[in-house]
CSV table of C-alpha atoms in Angstrom, one decimal:
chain,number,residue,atom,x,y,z
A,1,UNK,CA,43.2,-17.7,-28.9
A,2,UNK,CA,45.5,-14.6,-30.6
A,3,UNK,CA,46.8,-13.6,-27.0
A,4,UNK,CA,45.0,-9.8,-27.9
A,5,UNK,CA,41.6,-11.1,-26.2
A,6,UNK,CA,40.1,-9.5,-22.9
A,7,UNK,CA,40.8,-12.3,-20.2
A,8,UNK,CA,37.9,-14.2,-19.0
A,9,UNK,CA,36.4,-12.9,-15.6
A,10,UNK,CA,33.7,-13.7,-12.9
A,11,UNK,CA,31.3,-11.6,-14.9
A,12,UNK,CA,31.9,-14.1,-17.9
A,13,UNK,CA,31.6,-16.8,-15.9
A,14,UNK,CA,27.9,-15.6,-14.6
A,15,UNK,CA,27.2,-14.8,-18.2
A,16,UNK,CA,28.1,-18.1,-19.2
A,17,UNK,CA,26.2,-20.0,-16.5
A,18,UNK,CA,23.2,-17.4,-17.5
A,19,UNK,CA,24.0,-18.2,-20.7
A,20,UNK,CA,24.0,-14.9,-21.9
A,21,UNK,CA,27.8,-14.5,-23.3
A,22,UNK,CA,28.2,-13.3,-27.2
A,23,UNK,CA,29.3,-16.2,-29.3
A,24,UNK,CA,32.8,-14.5,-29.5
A,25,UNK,CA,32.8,-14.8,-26.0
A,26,UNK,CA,31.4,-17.4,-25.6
A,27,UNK,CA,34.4,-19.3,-27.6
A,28,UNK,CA,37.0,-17.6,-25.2
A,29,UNK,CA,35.5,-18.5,-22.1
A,30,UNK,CA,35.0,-22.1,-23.4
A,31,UNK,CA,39.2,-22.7,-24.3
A,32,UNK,CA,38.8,-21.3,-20.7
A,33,UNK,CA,37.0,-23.7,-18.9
A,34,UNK,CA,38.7,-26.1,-20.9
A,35,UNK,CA,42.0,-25.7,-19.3
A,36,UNK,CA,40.4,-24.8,-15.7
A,37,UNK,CA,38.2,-28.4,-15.4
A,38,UNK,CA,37.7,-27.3,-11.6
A,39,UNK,CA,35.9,-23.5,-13.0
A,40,UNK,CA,34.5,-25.7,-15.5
A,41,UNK,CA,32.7,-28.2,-12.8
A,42,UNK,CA,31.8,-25.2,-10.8
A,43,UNK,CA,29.6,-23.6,-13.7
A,44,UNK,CA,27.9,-26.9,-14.6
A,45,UNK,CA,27.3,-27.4,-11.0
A,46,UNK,CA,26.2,-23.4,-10.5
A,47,UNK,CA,24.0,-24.2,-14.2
A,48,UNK,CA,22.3,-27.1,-12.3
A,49,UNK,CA,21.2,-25.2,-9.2
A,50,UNK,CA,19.4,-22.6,-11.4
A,51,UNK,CA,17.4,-25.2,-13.7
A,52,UNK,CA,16.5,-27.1,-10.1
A,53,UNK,CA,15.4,-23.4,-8.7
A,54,UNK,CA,13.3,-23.0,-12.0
A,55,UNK,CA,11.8,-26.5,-11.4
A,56,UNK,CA,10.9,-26.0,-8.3
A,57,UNK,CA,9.1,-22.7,-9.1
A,58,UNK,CA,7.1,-23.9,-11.9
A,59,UNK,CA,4.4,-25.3,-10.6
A,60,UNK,CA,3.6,-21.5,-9.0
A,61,UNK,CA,3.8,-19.9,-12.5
A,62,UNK,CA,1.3,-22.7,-14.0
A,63,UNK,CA,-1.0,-22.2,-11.0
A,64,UNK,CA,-4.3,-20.5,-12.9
A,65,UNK,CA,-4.3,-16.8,-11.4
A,66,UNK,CA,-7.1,-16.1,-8.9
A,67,UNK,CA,-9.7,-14.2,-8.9
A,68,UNK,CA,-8.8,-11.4,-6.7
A,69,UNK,CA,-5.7,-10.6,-8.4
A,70,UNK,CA,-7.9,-10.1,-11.5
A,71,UNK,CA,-7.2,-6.5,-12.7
A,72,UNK,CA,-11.0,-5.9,-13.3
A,73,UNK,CA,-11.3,-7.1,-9.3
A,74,UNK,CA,-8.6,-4.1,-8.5
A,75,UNK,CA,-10.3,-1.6,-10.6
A,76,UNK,CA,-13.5,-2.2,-8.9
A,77,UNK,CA,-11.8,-2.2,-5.6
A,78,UNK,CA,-10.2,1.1,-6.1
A,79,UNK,CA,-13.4,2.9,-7.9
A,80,UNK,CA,-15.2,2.4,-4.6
A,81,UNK,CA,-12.2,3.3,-2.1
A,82,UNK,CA,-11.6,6.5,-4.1
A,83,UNK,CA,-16.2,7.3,-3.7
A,84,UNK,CA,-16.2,6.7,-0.3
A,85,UNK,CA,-13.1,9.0,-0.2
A,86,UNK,CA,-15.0,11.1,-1.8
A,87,UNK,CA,-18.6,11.1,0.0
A,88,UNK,CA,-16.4,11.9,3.2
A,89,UNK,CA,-14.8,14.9,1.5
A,90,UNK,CA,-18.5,16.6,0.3
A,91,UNK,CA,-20.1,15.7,3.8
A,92,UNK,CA,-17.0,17.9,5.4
A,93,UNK,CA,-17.6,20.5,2.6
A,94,UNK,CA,-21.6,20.7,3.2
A,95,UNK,CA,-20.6,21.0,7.1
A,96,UNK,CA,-18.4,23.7,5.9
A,97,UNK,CA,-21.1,25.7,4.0
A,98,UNK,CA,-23.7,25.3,6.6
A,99,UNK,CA,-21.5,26.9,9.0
A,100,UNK,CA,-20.7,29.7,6.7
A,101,UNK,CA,-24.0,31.4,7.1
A,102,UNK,CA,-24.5,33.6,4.3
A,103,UNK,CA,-26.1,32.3,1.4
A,104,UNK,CA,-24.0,33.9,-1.2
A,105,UNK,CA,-20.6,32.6,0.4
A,106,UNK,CA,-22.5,29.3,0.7
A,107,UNK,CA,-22.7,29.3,-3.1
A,108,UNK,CA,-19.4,30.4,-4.1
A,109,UNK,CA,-17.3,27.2,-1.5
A,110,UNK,CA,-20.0,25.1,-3.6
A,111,UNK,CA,-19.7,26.3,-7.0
A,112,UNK,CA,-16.5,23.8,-7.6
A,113,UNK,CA,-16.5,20.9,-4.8
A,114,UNK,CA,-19.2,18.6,-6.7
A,115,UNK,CA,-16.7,18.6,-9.8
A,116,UNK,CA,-13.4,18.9,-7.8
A,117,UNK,CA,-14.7,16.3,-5.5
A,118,UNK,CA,-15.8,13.5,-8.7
A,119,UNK,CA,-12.0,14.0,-10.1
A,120,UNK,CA,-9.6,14.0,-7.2
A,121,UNK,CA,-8.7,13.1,-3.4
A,122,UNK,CA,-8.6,16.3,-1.9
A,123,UNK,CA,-4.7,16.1,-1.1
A,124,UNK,CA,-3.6,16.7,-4.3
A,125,UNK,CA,-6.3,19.5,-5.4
A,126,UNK,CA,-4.7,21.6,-2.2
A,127,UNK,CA,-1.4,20.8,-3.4
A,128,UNK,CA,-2.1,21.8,-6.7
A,129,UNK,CA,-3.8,24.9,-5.2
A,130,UNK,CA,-0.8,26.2,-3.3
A,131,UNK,CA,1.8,25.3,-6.1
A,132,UNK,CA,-0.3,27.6,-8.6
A,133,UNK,CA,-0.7,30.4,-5.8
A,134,UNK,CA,3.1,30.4,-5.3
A,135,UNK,CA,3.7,30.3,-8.7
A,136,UNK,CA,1.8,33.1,-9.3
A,137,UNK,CA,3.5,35.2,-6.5
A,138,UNK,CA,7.1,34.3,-7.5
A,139,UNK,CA,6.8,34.2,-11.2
A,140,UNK,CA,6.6,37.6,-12.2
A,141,UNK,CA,9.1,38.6,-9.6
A,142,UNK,CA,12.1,40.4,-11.3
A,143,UNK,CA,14.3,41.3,-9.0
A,144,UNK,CA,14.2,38.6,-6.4
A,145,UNK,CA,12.7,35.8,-8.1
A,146,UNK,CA,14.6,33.1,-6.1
A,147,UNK,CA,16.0,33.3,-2.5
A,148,UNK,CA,19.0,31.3,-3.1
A,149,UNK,CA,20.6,31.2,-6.7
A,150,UNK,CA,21.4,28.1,-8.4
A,151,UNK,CA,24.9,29.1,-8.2
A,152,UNK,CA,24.9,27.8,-4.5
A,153,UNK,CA,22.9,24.5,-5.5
A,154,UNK,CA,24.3,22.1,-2.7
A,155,UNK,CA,23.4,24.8,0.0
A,156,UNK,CA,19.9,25.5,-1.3
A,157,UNK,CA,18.9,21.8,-1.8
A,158,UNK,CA,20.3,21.0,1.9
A,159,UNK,CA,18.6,23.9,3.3
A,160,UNK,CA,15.2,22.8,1.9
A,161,UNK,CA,15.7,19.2,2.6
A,162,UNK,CA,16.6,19.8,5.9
A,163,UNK,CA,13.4,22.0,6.7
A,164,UNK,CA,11.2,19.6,4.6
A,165,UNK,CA,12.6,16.4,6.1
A,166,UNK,CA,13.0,14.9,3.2
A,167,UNK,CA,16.2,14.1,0.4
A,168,UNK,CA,15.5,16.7,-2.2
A,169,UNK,CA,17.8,17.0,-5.6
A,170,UNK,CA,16.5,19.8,-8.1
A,171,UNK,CA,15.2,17.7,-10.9
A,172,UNK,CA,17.5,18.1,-13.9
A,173,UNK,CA,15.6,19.5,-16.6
A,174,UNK,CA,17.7,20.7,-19.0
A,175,UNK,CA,16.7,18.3,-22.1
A,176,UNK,CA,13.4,20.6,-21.8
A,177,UNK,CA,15.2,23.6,-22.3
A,178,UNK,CA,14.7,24.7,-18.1
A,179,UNK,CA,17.8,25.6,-16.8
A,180,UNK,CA,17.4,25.8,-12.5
A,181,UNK,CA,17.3,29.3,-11.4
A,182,UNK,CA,17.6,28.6,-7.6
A,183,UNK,CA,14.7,28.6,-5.0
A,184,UNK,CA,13.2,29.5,-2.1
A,185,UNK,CA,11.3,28.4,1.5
A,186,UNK,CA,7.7,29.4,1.4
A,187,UNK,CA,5.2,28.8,4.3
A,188,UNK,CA,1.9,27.5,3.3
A,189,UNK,CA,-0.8,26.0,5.5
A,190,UNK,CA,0.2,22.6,6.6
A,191,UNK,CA,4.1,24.2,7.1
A,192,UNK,CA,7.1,24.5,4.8
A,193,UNK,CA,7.2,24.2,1.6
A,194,UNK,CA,10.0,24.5,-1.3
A,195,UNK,CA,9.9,26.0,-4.7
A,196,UNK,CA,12.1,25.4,-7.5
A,197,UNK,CA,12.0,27.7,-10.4
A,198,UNK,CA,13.8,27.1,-13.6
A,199,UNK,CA,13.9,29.8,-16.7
A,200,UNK,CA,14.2,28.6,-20.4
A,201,UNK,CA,15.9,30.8,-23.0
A,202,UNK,CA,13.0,32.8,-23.6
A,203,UNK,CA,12.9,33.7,-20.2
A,204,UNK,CA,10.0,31.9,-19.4
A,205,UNK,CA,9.3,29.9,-16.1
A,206,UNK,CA,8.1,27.1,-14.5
A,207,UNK,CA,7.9,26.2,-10.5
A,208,UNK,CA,8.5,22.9,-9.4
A,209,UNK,CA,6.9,22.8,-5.8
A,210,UNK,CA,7.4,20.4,-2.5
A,211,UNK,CA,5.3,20.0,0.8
A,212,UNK,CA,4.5,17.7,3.4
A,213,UNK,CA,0.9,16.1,2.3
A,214,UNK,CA,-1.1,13.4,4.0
A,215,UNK,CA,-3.4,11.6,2.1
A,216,UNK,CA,-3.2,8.3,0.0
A,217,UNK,CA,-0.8,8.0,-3.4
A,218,UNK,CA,-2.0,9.9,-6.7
A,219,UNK,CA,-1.4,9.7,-10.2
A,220,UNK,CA,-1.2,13.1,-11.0
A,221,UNK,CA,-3.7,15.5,-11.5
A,222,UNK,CA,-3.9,18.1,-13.8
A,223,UNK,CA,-5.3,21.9,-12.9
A,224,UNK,CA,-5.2,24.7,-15.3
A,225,UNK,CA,-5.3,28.6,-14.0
A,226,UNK,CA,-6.4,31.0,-16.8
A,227,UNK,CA,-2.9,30.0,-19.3
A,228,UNK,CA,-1.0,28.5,-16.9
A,229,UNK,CA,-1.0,24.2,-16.1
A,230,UNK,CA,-0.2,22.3,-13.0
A,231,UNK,CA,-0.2,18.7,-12.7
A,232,UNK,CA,0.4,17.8,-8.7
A,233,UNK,CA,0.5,14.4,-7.3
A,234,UNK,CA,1.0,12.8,-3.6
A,235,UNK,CA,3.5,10.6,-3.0
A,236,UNK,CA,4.9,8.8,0.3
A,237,UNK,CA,3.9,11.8,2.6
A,238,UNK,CA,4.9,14.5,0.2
A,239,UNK,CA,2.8,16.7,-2.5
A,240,UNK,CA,4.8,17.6,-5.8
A,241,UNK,CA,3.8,20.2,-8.2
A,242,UNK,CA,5.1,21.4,-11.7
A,243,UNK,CA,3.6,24.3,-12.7
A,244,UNK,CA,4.1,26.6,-16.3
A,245,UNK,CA,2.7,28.8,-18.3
A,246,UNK,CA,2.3,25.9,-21.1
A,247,UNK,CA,-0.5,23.6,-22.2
A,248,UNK,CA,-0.9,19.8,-20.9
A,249,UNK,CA,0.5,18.0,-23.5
A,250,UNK,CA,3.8,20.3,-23.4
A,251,UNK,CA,4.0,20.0,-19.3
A,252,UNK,CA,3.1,16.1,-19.0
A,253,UNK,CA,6.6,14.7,-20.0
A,254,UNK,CA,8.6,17.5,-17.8
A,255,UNK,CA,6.3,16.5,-15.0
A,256,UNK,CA,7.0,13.1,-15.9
A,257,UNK,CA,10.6,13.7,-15.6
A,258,UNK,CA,10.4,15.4,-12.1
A,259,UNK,CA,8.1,12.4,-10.9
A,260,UNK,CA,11.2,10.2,-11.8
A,261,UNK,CA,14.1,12.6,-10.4
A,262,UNK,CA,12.1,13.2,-6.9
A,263,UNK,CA,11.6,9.0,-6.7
A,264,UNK,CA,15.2,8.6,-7.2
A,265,UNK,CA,16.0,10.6,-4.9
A,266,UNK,CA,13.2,8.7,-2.3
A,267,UNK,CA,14.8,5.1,-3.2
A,268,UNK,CA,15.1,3.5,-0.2
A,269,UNK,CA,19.0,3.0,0.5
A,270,UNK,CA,19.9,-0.4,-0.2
A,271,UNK,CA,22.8,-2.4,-0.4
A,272,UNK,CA,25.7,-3.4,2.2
A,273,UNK,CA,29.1,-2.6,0.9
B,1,UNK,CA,-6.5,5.6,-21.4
B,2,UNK,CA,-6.6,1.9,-23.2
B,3,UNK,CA,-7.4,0.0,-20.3
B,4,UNK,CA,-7.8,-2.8,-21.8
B,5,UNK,CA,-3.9,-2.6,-22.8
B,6,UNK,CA,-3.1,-2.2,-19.6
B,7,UNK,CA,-5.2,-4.8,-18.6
B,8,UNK,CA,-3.5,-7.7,-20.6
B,9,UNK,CA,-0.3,-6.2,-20.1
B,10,UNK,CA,-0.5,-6.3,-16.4
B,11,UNK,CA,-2.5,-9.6,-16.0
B,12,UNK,CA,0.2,-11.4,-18.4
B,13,UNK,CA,3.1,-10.4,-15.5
B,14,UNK,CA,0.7,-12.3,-13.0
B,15,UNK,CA,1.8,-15.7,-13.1
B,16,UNK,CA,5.8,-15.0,-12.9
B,17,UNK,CA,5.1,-11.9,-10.3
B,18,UNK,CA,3.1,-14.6,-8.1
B,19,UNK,CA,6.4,-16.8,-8.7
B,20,UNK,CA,8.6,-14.3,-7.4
B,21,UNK,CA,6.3,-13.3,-4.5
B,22,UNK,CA,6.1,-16.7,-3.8
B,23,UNK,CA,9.9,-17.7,-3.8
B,24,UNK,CA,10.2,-14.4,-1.3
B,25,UNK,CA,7.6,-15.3,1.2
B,26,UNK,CA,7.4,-18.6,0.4
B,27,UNK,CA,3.5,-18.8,1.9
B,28,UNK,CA,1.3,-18.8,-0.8
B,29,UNK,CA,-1.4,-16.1,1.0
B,30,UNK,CA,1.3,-13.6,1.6
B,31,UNK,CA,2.5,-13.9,-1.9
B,32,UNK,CA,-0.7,-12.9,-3.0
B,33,UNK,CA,-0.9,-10.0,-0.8
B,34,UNK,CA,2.3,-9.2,-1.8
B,35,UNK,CA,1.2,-9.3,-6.1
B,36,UNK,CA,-2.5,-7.3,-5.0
B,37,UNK,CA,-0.2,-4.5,-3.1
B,38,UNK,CA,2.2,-4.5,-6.2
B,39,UNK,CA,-1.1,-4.5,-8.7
B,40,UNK,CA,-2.9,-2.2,-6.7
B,41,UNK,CA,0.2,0.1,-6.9
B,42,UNK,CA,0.6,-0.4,-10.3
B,43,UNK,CA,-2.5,1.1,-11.2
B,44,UNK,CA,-2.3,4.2,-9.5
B,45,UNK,CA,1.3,5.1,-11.4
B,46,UNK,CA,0.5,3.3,-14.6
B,47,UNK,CA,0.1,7.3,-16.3
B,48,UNK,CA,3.7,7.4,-14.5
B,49,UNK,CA,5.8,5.2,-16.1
B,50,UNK,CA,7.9,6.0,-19.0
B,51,UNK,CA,5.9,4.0,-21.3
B,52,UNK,CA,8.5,3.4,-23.7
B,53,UNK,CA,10.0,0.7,-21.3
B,54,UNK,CA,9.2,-2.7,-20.3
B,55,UNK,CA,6.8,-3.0,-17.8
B,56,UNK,CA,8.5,-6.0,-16.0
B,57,UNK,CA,11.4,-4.9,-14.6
B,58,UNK,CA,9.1,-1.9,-13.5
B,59,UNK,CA,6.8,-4.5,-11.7
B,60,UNK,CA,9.3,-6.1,-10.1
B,61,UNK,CA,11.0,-3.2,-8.7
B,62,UNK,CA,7.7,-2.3,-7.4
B,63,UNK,CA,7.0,-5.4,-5.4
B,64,UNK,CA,10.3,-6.2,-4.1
B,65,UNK,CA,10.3,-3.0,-2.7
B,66,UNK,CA,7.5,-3.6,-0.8
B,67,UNK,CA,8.8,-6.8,-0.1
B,68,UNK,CA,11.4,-4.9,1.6
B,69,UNK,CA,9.3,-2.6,3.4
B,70,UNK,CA,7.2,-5.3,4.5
B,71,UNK,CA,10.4,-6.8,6.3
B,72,UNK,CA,11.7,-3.8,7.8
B,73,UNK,CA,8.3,-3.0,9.2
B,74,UNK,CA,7.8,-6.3,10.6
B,75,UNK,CA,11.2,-6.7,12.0
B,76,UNK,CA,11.0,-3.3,13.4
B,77,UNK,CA,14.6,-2.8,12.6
B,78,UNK,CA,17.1,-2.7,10.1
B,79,UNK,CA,17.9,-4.5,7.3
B,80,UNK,CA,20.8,-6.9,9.0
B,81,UNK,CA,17.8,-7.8,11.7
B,82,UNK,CA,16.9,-9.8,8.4
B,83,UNK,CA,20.0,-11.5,8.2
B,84,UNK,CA,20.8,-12.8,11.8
B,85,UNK,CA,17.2,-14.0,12.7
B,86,UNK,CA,17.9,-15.9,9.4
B,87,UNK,CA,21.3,-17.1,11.1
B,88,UNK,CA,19.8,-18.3,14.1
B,89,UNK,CA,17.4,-21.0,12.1
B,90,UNK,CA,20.3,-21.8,10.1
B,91,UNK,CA,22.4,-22.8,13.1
B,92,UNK,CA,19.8,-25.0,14.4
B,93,UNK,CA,22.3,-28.5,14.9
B,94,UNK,CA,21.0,-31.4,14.6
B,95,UNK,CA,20.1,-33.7,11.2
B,96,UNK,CA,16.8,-32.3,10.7
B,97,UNK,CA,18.0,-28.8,10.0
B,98,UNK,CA,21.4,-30.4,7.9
B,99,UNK,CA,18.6,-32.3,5.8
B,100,UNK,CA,16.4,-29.8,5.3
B,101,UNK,CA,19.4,-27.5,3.5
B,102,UNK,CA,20.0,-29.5,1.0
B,103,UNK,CA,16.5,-28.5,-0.7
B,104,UNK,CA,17.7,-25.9,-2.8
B,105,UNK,CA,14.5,-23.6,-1.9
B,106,UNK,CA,15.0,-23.6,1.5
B,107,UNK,CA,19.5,-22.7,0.7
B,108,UNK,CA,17.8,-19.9,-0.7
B,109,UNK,CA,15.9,-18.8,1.9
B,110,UNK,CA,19.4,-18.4,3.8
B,111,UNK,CA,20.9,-16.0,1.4
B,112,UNK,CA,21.1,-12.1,2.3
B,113,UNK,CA,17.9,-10.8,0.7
B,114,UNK,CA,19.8,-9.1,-2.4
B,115,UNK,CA,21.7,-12.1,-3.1
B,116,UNK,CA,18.4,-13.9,-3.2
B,117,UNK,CA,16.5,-11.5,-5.2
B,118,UNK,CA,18.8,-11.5,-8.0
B,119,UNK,CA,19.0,-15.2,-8.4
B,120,UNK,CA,15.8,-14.9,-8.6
B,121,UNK,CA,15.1,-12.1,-11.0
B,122,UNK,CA,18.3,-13.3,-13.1
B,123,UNK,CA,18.2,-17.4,-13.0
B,124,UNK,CA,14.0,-17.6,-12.8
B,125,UNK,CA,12.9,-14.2,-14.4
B,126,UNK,CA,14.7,-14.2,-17.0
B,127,UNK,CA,15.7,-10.2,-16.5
B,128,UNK,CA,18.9,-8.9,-18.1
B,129,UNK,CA,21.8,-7.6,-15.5
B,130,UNK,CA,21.1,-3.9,-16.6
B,131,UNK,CA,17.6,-5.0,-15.6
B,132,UNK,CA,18.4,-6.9,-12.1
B,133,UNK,CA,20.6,-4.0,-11.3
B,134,UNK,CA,17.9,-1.3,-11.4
B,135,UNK,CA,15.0,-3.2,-9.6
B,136,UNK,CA,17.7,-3.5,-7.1
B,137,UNK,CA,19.1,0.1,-7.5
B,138,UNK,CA,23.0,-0.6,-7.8
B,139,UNK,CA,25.0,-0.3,-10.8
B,140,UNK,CA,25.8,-3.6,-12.6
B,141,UNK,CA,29.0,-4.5,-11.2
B,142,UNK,CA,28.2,-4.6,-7.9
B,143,UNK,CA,25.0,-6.9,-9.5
B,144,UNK,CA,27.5,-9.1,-10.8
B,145,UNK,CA,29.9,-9.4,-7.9
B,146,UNK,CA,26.5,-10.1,-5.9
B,147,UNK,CA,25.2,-12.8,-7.8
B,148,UNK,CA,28.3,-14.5,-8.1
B,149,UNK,CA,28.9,-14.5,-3.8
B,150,UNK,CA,24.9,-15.6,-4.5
B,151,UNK,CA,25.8,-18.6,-6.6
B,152,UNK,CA,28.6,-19.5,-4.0
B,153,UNK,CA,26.3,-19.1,-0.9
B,154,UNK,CA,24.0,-21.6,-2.5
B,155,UNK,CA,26.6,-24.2,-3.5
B,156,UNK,CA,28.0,-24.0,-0.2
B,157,UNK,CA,25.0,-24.7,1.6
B,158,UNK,CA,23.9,-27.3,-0.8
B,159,UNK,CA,27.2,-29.0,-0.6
B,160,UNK,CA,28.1,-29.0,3.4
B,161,UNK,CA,24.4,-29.1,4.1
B,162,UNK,CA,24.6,-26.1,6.6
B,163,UNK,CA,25.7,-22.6,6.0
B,164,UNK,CA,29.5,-23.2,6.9
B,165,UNK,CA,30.3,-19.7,6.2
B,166,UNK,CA,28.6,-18.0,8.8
B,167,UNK,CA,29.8,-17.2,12.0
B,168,UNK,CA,27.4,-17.8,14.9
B,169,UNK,CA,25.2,-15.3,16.2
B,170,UNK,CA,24.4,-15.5,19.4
């Protein structure tokens, strides 16, 4: 040893009984346990109890995997949930146009619902639908685009958490070019709702958009309103929508990256000191 | 989509993410449960991914949190429910419960659920620390300091047959 090298610590140790340690470490921590035979016993012992765990765990990873766990079995599985999902969504819709009376209204409710109906749960098409309407109403504002300015950040994301029930952060999406703008509280059909609205340097927008949403998970779906895209998914209880005046291909990874800062955010907490 | 990709991508997790169920629950049906609720999820957020990563840590993250859920829900409670229920078997006096530690399966069981998990995902799974510490969502020290109180749980068990370090809970 030259007497310049990082002393050896608990983390080396792990890394040694993990074996894991780079060989330059690995020499250092060996002179160590050379001249510390009780440490030395206590990672051959610690080295032990990890080969016995793997032993006694291997005959459940040779085990030949069955036949319900078959990802062609869950496919299947989830095809079917998602048309009898379905089948109860048109049967309300038909109620719905029978009650409607007029022949030309009855037309217009069922223009869409066959297609609408063979893509998506119906959760996230109303998600989708109230993001794009608030977009559209907030979007073109110019004097009062936000309600709060993204100058008071911690006070607007504690407001809307607080009247949404649920941790919100505004997703960081700066690597996009969106820089946050602020927000605001909306009140759409099922309750409250947030918007987030972020400007790039062209001065052009995009809504990010939170409510309370029953219904079962969704990857997301995708909606497109003359030249502006959505994408809106459902997850644990709450509908999420990005919405921009931007094609698919440009809006998937920033929707991506909101997916990933809202689910962050939802991590259980974990850990006790 | 390729889902035939996916499909051998997922389906070659099986075996170790049945291992892992397995060494939680130890009961082989609820393991299974446990790997068709992680699939099942899976599938739904496979578009959500960022599929430039690893899908195993991603996998793993997925069913121990529903692991976790499953715990909380049955238990009704908190998390620390969890750890004195596991307390009170551990106490049980008496040679049959002393004999029974020293199978190093059932030491694990007695571990605090984190400390467990990462032996697990680090000693059987083979996943880096940086990997361990995001299925767990905690930065890698505290991952480190965790699995080595893990390691010293286990030995201690092993060793005095009986988890010497606990106080009772009564």
């Amino acid at each position: 040893m030259t007497g310049t090298e990082i002393p050896v610590g608990e983390d080396d140790l792990q890394a040694a009984i993990d074996g894991r340690l780079t060989p330059e470490r690995r020499a250092a921590v060996d002179a160590f346990l050379a001249d510390h035979p009780d440490l030395a016993e206590r990672v051959a012992g610690d080295i032990r109890l990890r080969d016995v765990l793997r032993a006694r765990l291997a005959a459940k990873h040779a085990e030949p995997i069955p036949a319900r766990l078959r990802i062609a079995t869950l496919r299947a599985a989830r095809r079917a949930r998602l048309l009898a999902h379905a089948r109860t969504v048109a049967a309300a819709l038909v109620v719905f146009v029978a009650g409607a009376g007029t022949g030309a209204l009855a037309t217009r409710t069922l223009a869409p619902a066959p297609d609408l109906v063979a893509q998506a749960p119906a959760p996230a098409v109303g998600v989708a639908a109230d993001a794009a309407a608030a977009h559209r109403t907030f979007v073109v504002e110019v004097a009062h685009p936000v309600e709060v300015d993204a100058g008071r950040e911690a006070h607007l994301m504690q407001w809307l958490s607080k009247r949404l029930g649920r941790r919100l952060a505004a997703p960081d999406l700066s690597r996009f070019g969106w820089k946050l703008m602020g927000g605001r509280l909306l009140s759409v059909e099922t309750g409250a709702a947030a918007q987030l609205m972020y400007e790039d340097a062209d001065g052009r927008r995009l809504t990010v958009f939170v409510r309370a949403s029953a219904g079962e998970e969704t990857a997301f779906r995708f909606r497109r309103d003359g030249d502006t895209s959505t994408f809106a998914w459902i997850d644990r209880g709450f509908g999420f929508a990005v919405t921009a005046a931007t094609d698919r291909d440009h809006l998937l990874p920033v929707a991506q990256a909101v997916y990933h800062g809202f689910e962050e955010t939802a991590a259980p907490a974990t850990g006790r000191g | 989509m390729a889902s035939d990709d996916t499909t051998a991508l997922l389906e070659r997790q099986i075996p170790a993410l049945r291992r892992f169920a397995w060494a939680l629950t130890r009961d082989d049906e609820a393991a299974d449960d446990l790997v068709q609720d992680c699939l099942e999820r899976a599938l739904t957020r496979w578009s959500l991914r960022r599929p430039e990563v690893d899908p195993r840590p991603w996998l793993f993250t997925i069913l121990r949190n529903l692991h976790v859920d499953g715990l909380r829900r049955r238990r009704g409670r908190g998390a620390e429910v969890e750890w004195s229920e596991d307390t009170d078997v551990a106490t049980n006096d008496g040679v049959d419960g002393a004999l029974e530690l020293r199978d190093t399966l059932a030491a694990l069981d007695l571990l605090p659920e984190e400390q467990k998990t990462l032996l697990l995902l680090v000693g059987v799974e083979d996943l880096s620390y940086q990997e361990a510490a995001r299925v767990l969502d905690l930065p890698v020290g505290t991952v480190m300091s965790r699995l080595a109180r893990g390691r010293k749980r286990l030995r201690s068990i092993l060793e005095t047959g009986r988890p010497s370090f606990l106080r009772r809970v009564k």
